[in-house]
CSV table of C-alpha atoms (C1' of nucleotides) in Angstrom, one decimal:
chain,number,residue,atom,x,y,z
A,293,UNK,CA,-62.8,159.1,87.2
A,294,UNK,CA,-63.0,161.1,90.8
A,295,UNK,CA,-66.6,160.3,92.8
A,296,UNK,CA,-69.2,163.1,91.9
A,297,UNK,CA,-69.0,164.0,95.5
A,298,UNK,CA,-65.4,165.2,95.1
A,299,UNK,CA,-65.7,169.0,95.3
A,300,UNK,CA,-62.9,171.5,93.3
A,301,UNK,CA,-61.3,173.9,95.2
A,302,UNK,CA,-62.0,177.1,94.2
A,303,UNK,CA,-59.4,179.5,92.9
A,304,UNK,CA,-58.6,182.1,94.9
A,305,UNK,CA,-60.6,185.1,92.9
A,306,UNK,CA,-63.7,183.1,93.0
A,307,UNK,CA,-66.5,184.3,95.3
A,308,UNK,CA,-67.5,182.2,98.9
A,309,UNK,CA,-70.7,180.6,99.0
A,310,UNK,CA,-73.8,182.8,101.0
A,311,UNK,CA,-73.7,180.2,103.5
A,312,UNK,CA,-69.9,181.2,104.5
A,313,UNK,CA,-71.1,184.3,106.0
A,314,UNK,CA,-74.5,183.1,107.3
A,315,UNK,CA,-72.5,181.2,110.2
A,316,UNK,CA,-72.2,183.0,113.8
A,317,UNK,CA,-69.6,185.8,113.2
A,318,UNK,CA,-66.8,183.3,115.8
A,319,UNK,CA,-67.1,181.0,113.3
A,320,UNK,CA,-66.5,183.2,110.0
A,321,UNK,CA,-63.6,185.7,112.0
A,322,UNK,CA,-60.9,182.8,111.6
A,323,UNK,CA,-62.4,181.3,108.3
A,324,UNK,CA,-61.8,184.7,106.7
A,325,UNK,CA,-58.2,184.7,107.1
A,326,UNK,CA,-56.1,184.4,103.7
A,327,UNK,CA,-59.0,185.7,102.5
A,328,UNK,CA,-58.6,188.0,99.8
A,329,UNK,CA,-60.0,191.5,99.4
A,330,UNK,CA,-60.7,192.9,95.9
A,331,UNK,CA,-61.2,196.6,95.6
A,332,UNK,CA,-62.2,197.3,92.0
A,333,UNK,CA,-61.9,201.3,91.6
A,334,UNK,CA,-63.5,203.7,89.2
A,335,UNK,CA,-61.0,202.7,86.2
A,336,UNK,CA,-60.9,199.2,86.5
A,337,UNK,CA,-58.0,199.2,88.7
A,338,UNK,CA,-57.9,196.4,91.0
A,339,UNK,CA,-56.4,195.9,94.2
A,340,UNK,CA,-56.3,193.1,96.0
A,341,UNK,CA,-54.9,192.0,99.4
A,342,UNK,CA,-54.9,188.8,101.5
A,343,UNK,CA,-56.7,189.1,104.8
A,344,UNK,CA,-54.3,188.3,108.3
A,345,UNK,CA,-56.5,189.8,111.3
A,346,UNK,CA,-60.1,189.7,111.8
A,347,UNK,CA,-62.0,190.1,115.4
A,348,UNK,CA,-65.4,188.8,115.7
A,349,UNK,CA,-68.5,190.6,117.1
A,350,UNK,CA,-71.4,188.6,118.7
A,351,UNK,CA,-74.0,190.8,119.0
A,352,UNK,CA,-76.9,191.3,121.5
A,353,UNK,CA,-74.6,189.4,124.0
A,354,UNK,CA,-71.8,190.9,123.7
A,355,UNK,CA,-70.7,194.3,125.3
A,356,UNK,CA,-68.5,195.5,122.5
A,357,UNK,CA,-70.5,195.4,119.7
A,358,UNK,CA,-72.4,198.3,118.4
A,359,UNK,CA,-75.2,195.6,118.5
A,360,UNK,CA,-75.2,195.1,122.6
A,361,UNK,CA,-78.1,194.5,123.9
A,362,UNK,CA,-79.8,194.5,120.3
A,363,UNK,CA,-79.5,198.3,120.3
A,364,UNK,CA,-80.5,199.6,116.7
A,365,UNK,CA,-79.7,202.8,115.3
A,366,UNK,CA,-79.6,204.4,112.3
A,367,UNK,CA,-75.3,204.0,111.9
A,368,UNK,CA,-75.5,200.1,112.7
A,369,UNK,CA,-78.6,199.1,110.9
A,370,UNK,CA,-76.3,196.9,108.6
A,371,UNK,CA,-75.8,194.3,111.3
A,372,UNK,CA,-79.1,193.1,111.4
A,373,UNK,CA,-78.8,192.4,107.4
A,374,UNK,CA,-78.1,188.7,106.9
A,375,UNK,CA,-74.5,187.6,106.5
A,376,UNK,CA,-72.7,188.9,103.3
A,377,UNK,CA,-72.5,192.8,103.4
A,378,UNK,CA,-70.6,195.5,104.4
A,379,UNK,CA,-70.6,197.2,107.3
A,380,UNK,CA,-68.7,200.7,107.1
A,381,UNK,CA,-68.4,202.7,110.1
A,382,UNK,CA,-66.5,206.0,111.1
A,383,UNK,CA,-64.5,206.3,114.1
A,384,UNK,CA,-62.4,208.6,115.9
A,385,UNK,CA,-63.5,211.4,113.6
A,386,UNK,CA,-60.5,210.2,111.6
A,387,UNK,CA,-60.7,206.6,110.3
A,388,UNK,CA,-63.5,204.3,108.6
A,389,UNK,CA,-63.4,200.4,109.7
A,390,UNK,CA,-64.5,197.8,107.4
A,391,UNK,CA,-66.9,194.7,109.0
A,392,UNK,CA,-68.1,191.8,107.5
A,393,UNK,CA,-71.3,191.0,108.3
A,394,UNK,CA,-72.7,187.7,109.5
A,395,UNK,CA,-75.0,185.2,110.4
A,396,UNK,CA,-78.8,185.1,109.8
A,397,UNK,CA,-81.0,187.9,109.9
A,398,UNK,CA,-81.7,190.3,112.9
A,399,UNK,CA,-78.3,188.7,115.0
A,400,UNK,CA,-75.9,191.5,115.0
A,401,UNK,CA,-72.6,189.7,114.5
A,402,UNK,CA,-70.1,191.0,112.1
A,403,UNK,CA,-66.3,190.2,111.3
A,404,UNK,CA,-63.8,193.2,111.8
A,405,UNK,CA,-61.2,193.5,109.3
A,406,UNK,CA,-58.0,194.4,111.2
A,407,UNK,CA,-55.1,193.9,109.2
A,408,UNK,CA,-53.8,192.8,105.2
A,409,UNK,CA,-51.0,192.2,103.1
A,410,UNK,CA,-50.6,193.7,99.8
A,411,UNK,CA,-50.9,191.0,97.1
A,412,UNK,CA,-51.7,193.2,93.9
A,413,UNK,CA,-51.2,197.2,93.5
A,414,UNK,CA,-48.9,198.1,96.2
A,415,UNK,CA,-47.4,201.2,95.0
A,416,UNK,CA,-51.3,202.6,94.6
A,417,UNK,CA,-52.0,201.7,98.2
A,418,UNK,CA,-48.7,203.7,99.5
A,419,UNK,CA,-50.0,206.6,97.5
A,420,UNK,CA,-53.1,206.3,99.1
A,421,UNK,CA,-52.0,205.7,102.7
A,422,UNK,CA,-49.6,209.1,102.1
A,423,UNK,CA,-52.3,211.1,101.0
A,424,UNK,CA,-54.2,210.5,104.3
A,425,UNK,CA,-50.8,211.1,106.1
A,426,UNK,CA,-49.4,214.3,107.3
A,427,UNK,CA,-45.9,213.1,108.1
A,428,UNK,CA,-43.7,211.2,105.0
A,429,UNK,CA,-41.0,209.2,104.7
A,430,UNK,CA,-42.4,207.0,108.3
A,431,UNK,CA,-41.8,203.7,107.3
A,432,UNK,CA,-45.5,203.1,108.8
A,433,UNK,CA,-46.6,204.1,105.5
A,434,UNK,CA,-43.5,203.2,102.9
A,435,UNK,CA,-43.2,199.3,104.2
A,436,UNK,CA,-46.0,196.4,103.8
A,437,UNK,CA,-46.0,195.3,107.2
A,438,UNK,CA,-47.3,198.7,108.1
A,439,UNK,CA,-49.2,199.4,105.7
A,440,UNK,CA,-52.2,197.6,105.7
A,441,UNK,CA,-51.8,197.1,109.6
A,442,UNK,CA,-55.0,198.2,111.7
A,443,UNK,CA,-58.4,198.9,110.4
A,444,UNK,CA,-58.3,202.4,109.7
A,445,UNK,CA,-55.1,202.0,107.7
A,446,UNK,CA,-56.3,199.2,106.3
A,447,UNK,CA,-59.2,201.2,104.6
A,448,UNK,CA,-57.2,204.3,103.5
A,449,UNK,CA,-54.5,202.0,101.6
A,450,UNK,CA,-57.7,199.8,99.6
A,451,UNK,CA,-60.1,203.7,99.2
A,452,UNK,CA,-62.8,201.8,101.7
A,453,UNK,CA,-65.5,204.3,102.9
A,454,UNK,CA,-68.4,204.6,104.2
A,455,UNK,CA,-69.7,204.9,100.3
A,456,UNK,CA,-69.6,200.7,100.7
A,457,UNK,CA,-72.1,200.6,103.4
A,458,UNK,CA,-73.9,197.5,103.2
A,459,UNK,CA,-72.2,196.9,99.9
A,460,UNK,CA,-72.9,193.2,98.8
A,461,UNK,CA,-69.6,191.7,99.2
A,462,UNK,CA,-69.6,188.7,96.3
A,463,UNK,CA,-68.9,191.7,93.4
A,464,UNK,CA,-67.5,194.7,92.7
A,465,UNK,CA,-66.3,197.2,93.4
A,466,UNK,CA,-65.5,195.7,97.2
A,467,UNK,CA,-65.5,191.4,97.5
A,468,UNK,CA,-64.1,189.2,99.4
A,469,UNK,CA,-62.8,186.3,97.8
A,470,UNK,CA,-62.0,182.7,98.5
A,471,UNK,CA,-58.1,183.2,98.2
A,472,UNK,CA,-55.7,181.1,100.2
A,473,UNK,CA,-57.5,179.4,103.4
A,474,UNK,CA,-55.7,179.2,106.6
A,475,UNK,CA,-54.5,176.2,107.7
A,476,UNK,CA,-56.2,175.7,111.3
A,477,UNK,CA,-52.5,175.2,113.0
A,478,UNK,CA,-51.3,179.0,111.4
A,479,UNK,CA,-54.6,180.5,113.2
A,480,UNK,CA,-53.5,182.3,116.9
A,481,UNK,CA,-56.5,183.9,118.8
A,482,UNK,CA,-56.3,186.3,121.3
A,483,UNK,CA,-58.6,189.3,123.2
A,484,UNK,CA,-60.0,192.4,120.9
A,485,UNK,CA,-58.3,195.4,120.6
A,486,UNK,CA,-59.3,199.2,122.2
A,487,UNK,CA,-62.0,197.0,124.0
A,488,UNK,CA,-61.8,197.5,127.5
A,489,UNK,CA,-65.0,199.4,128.2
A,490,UNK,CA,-66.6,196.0,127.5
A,491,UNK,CA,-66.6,194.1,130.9
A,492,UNK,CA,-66.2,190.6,130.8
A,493,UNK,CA,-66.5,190.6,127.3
A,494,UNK,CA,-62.7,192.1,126.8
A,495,UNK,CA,-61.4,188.8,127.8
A,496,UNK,CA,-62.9,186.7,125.5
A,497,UNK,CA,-60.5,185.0,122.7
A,498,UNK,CA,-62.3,186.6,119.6
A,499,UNK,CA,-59.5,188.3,117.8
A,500,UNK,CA,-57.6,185.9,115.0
A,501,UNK,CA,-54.7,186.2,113.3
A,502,UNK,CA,-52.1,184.4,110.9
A,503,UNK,CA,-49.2,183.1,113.5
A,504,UNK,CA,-46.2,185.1,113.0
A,505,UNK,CA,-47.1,187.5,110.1
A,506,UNK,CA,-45.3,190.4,110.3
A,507,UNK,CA,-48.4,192.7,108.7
A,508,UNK,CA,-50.0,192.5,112.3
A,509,UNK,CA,-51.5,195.4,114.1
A,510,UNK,CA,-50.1,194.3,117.2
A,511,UNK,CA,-48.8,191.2,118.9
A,512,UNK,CA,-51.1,188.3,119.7
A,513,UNK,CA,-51.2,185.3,122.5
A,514,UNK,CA,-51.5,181.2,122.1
B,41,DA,C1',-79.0,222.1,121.9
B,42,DT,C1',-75.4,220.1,124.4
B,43,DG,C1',-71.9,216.9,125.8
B,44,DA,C1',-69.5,212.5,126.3
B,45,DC,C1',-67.5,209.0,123.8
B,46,DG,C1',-65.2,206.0,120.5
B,47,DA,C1',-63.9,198.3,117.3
B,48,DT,C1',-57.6,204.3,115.9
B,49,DT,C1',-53.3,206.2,114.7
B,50,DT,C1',-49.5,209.0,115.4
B,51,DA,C1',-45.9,211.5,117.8
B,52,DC,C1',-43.7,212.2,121.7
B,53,DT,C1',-41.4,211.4,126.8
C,234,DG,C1',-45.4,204.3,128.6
C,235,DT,C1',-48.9,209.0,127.6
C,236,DA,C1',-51.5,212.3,124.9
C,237,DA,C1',-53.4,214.7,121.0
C,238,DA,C1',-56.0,214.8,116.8
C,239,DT,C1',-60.9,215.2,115.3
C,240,DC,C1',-66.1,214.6,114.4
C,241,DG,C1',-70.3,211.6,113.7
C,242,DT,C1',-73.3,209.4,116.7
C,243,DC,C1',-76.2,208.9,120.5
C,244,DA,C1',-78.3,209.9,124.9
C,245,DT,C1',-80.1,213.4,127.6
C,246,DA,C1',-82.7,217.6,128.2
DNA sequence: ATGACGATTTACT
DNA sequence: GTAAATCGTCATA
């Protein structure tokens, strides 16, 4: 008879606890990595993919988020939701990227989702990366290392718009599950990506990633 | 009303 | 390595 302390590991399609995302957003980035993602689409259709990249965003202090300085505007009201939604921006006038949003209330941090592997409904996610696509038969958008590899490709492959906007993220149709954890010796850090407007701030070590996983957007340090 | 810019991706030299 | 694509958002007036 195990102690009544011992706690069961959850299975990977069960949903994380509030207080997962209520920590500061440095703490959640590298958490959220095996992660999975389950999109749930209009016909029941699910697919689902296990996180590899995130980036964390700290808020008031920090020059590159869209929270600096505790700046509030209509497009990043979601970051001063407490921990556990969506946050669903448009950039580029070309591609959507889908945040996490944590911590307490009024904070500003939020977890950038920067790259995925294809776990369940590959073939649908191809189709929808193509249709986005003017050029076929790049093997940016027929292999799964490419495919799900940068934010904006990440949310044409899994249909993520700005429709999920401060979208709960424990059900359907967009969740984020408890999937396969990272060991702490697979996690490599590094500096953010397309940063570099951000002073002092583009230096600092908030961008995580699975060592070695070929689903990257882009090489990463240590 | 206007203009500068961006947590990107792609193609091309 | 560089540059183009493309438009919502925000600051300024």
């Amino acid at each position: 008879m195990p102690p009544t302390t011992t706690k069961k590991s959850p299975r990977p399609t069960d949903p994380l606890p509030t207080s997962f995302y209520t920590r500061p957003a440095d703490a959640v980035a590298p958490d959220l990595l095996g992660r999975f993602i389950i999109r749930t689409l209009d016909d029941g259709t699910k697919l689902i993919a296990q996180i590899i990249e995130t980036e964390a965003y700290l808020g008031s202090p920090d020059r590159a988020s869209h929270a600096h300085g505790g700046r509030r505007t209509p497009r990043n009201q979601p970051l001063y939701q407490p921990g556990g939604c969506a946050y669903v921006y448009f950039i580029y006038g070309m591609y959507e990227c889908f945040n996490i949003v944590t911590g307490t209330a009024d904070n500003g941090d939020a977890v950038l989702i920067r790259a995925a592997a294809p776990i369940r409904g590959e073939d649908l996610m191809l189709a929808n990366r193509r249709r986005h696509s003017r050029s076929r038969g790049n093997p940016r958008h027929t292999t799964p290392d490419f495919l799900m590899g940068g934010p904006g490709k990440l949310c044409q492959a899994l249909l993520i718009d700005r429709s999920h906007n401060l979208h709960p993220i424990h059900r359907p149709p967009l969740q984020i599950t408890a999937g396969i954890p990272a060991a702490p010796a697979e996690i490599r850090t590094g500096p953010r990506i397309g940063i570099d407007y951000a002073g002092d701030a583009r230096h600092w070590p908030l961008r995580f990633a699975l060592a070695g996983h070929p689903a990257m957007s882009r090489p990463i340090l240590r």
